[in-house]
Coordinates of C-alpha atoms in Angstrom, one line a residue:
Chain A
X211 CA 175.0 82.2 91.4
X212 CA 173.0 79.3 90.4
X213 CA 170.0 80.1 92.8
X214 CA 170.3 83.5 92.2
X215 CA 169.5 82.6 88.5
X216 CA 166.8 80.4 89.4
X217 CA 165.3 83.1 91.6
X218 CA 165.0 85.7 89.3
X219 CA 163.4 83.2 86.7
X220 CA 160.4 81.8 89.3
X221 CA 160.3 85.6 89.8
X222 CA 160.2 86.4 86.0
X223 CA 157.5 84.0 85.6
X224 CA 155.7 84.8 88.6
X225 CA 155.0 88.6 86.9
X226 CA 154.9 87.7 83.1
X227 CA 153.5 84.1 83.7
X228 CA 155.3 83.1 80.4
X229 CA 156.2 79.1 80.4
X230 CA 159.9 78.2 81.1
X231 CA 161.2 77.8 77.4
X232 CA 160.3 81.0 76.0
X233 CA 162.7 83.1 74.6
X234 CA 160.8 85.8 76.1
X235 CA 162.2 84.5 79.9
X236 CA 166.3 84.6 78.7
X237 CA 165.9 88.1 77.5
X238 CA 163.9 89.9 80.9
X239 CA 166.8 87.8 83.0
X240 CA 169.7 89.2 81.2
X241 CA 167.9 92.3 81.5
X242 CA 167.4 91.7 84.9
X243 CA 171.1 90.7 85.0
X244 CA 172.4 93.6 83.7
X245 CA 170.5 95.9 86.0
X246 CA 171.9 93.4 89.1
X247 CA 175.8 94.6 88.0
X248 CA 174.7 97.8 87.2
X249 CA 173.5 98.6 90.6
X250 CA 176.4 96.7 91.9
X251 CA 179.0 98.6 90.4
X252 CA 177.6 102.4 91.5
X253 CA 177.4 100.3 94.7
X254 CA 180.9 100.0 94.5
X255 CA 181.9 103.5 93.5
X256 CA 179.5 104.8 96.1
X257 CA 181.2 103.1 98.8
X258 CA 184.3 102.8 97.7
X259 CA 185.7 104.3 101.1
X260 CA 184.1 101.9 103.4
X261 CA 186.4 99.4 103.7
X262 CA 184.4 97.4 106.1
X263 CA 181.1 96.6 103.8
X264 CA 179.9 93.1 103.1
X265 CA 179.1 91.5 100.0
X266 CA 175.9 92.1 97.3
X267 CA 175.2 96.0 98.1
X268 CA 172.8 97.3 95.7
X269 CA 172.1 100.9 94.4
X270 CA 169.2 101.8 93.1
X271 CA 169.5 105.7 91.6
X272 CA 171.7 108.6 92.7
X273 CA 171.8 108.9 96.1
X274 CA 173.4 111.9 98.2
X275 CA 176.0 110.4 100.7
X276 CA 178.8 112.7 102.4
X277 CA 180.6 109.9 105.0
X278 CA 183.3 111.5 107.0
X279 CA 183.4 109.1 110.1
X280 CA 183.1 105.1 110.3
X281 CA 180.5 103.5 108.1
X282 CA 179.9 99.7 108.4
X283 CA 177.7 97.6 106.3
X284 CA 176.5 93.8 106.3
X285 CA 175.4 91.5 103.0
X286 CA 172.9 92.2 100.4
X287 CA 172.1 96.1 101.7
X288 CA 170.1 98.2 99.2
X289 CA 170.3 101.7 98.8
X290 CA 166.9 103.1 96.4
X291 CA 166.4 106.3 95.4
X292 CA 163.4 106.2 92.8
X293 CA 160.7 108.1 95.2
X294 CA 162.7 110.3 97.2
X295 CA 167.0 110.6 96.6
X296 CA 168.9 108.4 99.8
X297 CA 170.9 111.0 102.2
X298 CA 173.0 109.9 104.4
X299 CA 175.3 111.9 106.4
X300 CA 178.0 110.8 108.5
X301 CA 180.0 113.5 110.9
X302 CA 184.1 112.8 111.3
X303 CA 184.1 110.1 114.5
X304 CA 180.7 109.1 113.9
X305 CA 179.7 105.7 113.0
X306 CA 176.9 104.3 111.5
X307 CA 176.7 100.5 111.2
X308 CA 174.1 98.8 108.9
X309 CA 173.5 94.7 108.9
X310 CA 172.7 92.5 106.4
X311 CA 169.4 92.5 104.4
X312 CA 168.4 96.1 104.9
X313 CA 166.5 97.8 102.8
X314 CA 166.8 101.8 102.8
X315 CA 164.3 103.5 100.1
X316 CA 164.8 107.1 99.8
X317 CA 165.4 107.5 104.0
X318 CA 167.5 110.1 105.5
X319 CA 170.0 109.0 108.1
X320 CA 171.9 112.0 109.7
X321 CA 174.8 110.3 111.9
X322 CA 176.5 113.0 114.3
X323 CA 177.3 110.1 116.8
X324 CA 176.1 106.4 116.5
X325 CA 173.6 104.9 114.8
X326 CA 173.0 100.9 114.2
X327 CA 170.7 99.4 112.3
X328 CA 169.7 96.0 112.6
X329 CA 169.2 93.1 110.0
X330 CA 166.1 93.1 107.5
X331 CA 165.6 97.1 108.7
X332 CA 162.9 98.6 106.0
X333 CA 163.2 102.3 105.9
X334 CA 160.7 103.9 103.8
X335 CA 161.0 107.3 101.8
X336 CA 161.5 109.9 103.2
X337 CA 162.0 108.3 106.9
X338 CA 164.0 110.3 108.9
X339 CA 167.1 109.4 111.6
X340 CA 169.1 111.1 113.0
X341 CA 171.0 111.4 116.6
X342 CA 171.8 114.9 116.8
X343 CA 169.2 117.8 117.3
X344 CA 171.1 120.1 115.6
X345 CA 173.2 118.7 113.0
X346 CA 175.8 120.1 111.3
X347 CA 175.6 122.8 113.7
X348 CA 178.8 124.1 116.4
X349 CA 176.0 123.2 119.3
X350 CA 175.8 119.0 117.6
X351 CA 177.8 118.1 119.8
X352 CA 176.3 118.3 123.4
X353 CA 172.6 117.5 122.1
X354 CA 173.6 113.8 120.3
X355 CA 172.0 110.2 121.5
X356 CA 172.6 107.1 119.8
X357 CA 170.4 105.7 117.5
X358 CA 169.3 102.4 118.0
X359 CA 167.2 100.1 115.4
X360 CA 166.6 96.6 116.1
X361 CA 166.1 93.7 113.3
X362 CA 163.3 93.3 111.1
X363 CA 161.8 96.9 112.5
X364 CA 160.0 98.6 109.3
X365 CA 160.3 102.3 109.8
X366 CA 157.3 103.8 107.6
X367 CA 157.3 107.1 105.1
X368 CA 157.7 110.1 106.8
X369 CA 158.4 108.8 110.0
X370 CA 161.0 111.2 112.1
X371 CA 163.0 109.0 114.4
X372 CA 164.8 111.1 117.2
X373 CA 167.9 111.1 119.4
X374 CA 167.8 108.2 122.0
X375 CA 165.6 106.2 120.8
X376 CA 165.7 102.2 120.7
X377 CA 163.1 100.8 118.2
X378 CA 162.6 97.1 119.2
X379 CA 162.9 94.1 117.2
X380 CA 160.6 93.6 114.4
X381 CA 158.9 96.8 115.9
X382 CA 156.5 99.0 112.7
X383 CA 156.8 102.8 113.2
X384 CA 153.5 104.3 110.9
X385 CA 153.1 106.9 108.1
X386 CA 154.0 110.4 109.3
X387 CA 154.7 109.4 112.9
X388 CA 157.7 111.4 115.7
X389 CA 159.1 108.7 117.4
X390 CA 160.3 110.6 121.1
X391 CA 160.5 107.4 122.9
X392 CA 161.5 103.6 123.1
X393 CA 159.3 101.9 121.2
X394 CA 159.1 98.2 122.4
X395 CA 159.6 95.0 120.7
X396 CA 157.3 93.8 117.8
X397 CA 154.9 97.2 118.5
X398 CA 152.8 99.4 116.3
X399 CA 153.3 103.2 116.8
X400 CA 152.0 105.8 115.1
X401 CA 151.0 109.4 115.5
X402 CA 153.0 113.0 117.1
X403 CA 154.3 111.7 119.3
X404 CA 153.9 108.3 118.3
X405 CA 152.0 106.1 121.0
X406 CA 151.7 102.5 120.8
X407 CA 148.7 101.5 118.6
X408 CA 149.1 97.5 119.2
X409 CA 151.5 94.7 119.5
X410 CA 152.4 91.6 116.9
X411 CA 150.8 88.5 117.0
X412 CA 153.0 85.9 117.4
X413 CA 152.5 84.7 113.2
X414 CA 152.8 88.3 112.2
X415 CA 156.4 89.5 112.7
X416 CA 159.0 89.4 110.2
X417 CA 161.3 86.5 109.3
X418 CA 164.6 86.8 107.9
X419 CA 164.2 86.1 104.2
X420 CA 166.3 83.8 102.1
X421 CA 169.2 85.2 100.4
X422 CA 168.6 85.5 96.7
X423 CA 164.9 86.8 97.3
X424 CA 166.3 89.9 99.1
X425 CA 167.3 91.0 96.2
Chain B
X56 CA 166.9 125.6 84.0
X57 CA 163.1 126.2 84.0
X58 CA 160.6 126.3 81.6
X59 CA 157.0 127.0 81.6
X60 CA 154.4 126.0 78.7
X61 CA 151.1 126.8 77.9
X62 CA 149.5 125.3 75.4
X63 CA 146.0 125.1 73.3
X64 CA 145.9 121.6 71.9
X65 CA 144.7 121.5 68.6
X66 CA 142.5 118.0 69.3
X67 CA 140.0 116.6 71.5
X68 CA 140.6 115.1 74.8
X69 CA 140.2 111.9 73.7
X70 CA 143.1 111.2 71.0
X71 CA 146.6 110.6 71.9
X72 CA 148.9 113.6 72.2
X73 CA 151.4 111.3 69.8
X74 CA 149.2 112.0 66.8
X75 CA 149.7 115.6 67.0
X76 CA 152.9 116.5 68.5
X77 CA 154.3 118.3 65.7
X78 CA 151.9 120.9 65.5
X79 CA 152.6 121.4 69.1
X80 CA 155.2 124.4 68.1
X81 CA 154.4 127.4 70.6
X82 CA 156.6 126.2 73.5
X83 CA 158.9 128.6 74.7
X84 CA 161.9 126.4 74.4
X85 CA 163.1 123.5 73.1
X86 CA 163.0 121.8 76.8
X87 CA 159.5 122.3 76.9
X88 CA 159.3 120.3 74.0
X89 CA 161.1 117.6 75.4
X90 CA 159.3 117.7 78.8
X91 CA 155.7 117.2 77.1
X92 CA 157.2 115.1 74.7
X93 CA 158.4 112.9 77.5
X94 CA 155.2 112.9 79.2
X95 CA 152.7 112.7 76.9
X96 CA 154.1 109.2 75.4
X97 CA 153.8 107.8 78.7
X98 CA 150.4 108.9 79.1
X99 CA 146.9 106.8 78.0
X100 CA 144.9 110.5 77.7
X101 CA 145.9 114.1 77.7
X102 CA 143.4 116.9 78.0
X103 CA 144.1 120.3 76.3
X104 CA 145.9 123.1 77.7
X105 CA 148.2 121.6 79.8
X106 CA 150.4 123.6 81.8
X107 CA 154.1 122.2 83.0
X108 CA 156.3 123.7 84.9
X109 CA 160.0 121.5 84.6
X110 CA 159.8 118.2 84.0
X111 CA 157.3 115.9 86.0
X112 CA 158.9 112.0 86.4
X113 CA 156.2 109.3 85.0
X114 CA 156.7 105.5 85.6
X115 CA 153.4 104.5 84.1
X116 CA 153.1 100.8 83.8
X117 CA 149.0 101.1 84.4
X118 CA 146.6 103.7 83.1
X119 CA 147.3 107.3 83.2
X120 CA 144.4 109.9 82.3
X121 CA 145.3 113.8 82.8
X122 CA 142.4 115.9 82.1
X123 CA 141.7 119.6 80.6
X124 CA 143.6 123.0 82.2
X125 CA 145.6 120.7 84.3
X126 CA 148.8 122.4 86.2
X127 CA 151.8 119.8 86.7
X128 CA 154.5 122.4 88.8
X129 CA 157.6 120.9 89.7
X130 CA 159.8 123.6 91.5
X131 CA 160.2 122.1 95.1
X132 CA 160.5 118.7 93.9
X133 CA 159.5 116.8 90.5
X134 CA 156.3 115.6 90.8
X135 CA 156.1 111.9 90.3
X136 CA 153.5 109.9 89.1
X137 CA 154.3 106.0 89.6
X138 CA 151.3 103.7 88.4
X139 CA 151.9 99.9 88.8
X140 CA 150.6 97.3 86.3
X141 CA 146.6 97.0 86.4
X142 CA 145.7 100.2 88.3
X143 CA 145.3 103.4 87.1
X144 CA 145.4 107.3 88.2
X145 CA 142.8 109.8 86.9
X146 CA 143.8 113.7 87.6
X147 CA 140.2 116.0 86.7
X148 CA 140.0 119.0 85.0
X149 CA 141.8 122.6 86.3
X150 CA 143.6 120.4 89.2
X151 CA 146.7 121.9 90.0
X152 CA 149.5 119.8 91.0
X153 CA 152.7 121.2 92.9
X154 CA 155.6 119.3 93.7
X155 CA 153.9 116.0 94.6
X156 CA 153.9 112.1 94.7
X157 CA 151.6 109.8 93.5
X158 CA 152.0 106.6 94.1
X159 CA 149.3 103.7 92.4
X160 CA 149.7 99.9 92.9
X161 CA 145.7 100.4 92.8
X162 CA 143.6 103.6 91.8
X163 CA 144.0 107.3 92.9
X164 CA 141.5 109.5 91.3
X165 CA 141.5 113.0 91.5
X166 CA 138.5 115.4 90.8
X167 CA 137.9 118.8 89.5
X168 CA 139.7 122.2 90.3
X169 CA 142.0 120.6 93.1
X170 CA 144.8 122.3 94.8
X171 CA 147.4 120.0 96.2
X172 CA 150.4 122.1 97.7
X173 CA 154.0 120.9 97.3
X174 CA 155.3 117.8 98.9
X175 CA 152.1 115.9 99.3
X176 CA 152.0 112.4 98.7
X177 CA 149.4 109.8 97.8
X178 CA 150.4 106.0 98.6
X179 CA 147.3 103.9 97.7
X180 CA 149.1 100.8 99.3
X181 CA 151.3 99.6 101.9
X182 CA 153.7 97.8 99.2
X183 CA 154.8 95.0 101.4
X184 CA 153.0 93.0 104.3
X185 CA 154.1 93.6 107.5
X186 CA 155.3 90.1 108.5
X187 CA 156.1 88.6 105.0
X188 CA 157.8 91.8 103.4
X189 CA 157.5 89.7 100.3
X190 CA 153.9 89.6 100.1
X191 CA 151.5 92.9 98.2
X192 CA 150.3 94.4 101.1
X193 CA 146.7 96.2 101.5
X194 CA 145.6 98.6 99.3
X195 CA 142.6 100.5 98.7
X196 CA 141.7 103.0 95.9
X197 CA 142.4 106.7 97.2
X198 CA 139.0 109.8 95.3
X199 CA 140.0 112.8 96.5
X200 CA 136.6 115.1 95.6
X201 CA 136.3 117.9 93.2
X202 CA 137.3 121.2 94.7
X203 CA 139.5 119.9 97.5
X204 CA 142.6 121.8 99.0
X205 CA 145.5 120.1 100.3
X206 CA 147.8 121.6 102.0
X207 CA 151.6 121.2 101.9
X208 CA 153.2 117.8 103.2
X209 CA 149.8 116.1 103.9
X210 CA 150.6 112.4 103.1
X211 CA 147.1 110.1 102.0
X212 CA 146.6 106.6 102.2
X213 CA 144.7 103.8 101.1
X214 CA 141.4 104.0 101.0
X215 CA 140.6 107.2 101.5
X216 CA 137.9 109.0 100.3
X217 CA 138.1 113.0 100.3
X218 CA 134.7 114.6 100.0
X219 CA 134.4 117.1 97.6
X220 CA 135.3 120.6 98.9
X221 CA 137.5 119.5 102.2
X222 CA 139.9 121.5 103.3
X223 CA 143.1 119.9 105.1
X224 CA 146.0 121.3 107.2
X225 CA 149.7 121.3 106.4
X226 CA 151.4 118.9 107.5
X227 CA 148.0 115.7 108.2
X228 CA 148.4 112.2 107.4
X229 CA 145.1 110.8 106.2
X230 CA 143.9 107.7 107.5
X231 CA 140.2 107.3 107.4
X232 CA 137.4 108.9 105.0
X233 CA 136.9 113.0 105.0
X234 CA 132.9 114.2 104.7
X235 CA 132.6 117.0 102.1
X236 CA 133.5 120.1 103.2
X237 CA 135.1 119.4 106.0
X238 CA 138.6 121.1 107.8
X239 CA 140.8 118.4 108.4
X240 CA 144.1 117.9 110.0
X241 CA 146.2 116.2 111.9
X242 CA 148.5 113.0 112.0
X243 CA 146.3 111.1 112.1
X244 CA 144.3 113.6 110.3
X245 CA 140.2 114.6 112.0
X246 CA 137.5 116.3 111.6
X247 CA 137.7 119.9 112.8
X248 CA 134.4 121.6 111.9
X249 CA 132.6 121.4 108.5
X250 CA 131.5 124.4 106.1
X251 CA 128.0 125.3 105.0

């Protein structure tokens, strides 16, 4: 709680640049405070069915959620739906399983099936995943392939992530692209169908972050 | 619930709708009072005869300037204009705006007699790095030309300029500069053939 406090001052400070005994700073933190339990609680009432959910899950906005099957959800997960709503859908004996540090921003997940989704996962608005070609549909059932996202992959707006596929660790799928195959580790794809553009250099890829700042 | 509003402001472009609002009295309901109310004291400038159509969503933390005979339609979708702190968005004169997103950490300036079709989107920058998601990443300002026609779900990026007078596809994600009177389309979006 402490560092948590401390983080959102340095952070406070870092936008306003106002010096450390101003009233000014203890009036943005509770603000920023309050908005923390606020998002917290719809967190809570969101997911109140999920009994296997971690701590710190954040919500950001209504979201649209209908979860029928097995969710499962890691630490300090938030859900944001200021551009573009969150939808996620999850069919009766599907499971979707989310680890800690994701950050989902107005992305549609679609679960008919299996889907995972690694640690530090960024899933832009409007992203789309889903492992069933017809979902929702009396044919979902024979045309479904589990989803697989590795950690620290950044999935980009728009981005349409199909049945089958593995995205690799720390792997960036661009604006707009249909992801039909594998994408390897720490690759750049973009395009329809997305092709590889380039790897990661080695200082590049994403690192987990430290708790607090996750937030 | 929808609402439509046309109206002849009383001032000049330059004063802030806030001075005047109450003589503002021809909308057709009272929503329509409450939707321009909403938006016009979030906005630096408002032209005259603005047309809404439901309620745009504003999060203007920069500089907002909407011009004259601008069309703000949000039927598909609200249209949402998000401007960060220190940049600004600019929409010209007679642009009509359907359903979209605009997104500014930068500068996104839109020209004359526009069409942008529902769902398009306009990210001037990347928002995080990709290794340090921590970091601001790249941004670039996005002009879009006067006269140019976007067609539904095209998605632009940073940087890009839009001649004035291009024409692109349904459905393009643009990545690099468009000449002037160009067809475009795409992901990522090219060149097809140019007009006279």
């Amino acid at each position: 709680m402490q560092t948590l406090i401390n983080d959102q001052l340095a952070k406070i400070k870092k936008e306003t640049g106002v010096r450390s005994g101003s009233p000014v700073l203890y009036i943005r933190l509770s603000g920023r405070l309050l908005a923390l339990t606020w998002r917290w609680i719809r967190a809570q009432w969101t997911f109140w069915n999920v009994k296997d959910k971690g701590r710190l899950i954040f919500q950001n906005g209504s979201m649209q959620e209908l979860i029928e099957g097995r969710m499962r959800m890691g630490n300090r997960v938030r859900f944001w739906s200021t551009i573009m709503p969150v939808q996620l859908r999850v069919a009766p004996q599907a499971q979707l399983s989310i680890a800690d540090n994701c950050y989902i921003n107005g992305a549609i997940i679609a679960a008919h099936e299996h889907i995972s989704i690694g640690k530090g996962v960024y899933l832009a608005p409007m992203a789309h995943i889903t492992d069933s070609y017809a979902f929702g549909s009396p044919e979902a059932d024979s045309h479904t392939a589990a989803v697989h996202i590795a950690d620290h992959a950044w999935i980009a707006t728009r981005a349409i992530v199909l049945p089958g596929v593995r995205i690799g660790e720390g792997a960036v799928v661009g604006v707009g692209a249909l992801v039909t195959e594998d994408v390897p580790d720490r690759a750049i794809v973009g395009g329809v169908p997305a092709k590889i553009i380039r790897y990661l250099n080695t200082g590049e890829e994403a690192k987990d972050l430290p708790e607090q700042q996750a937030l | 619930m929808k609402t439509s509003l046309n109206i002849n402001w009383p001032v000049g472009r330059e004063k802030r709708y806030t001075q005047v609002w109450a003589k503002a009295y021809t909308g057709k309901s009272v929503w329509s009072w409450w939707h321009i109310w909403r938006l016009a004291r979030q906005v630096q400038q408002l032209g005259r005869n603005l047309q809404l159509v439901n309620r745009p969503v504003v999060i203007n933390q920069g500089k907002l300037v909407i011009g004259d005979n601008v069309q703000l339609i949000s039927d598909y979708q609200p249209t949402r204009l998000a401007v960060g702190p220190k940049d600004e968005q600019k929409i010209g004169d007679g642009t009509v705006i359907n359903s979209t997103i605009l997104a500014a950490q930068r500068q996104i300036i839109i020209g004359e007699n526009c069409r942008l079709a529902p769902f398009v989107h306009f990210m001037d920058s990347d928002f995080h790095d990709v290794g340090d998601r921590l970091a601001d990443g790249k941004s670039g300002p996005i002009i879009i030309g006067d006269g140019a026609v976007l067609g539904a779900h095209t998605l632009v990026l940073r940087g890009v300029t839009i001649g004035e007078g291009a024409e692109l596809l349904p459905g393009s994600v643009v990545t690099k500069d468009i000449p002037a009177g160009a067809l475009a389309g795409g992901v990522p979006a090219k060149v097809f053939n140019r007009k006279n």
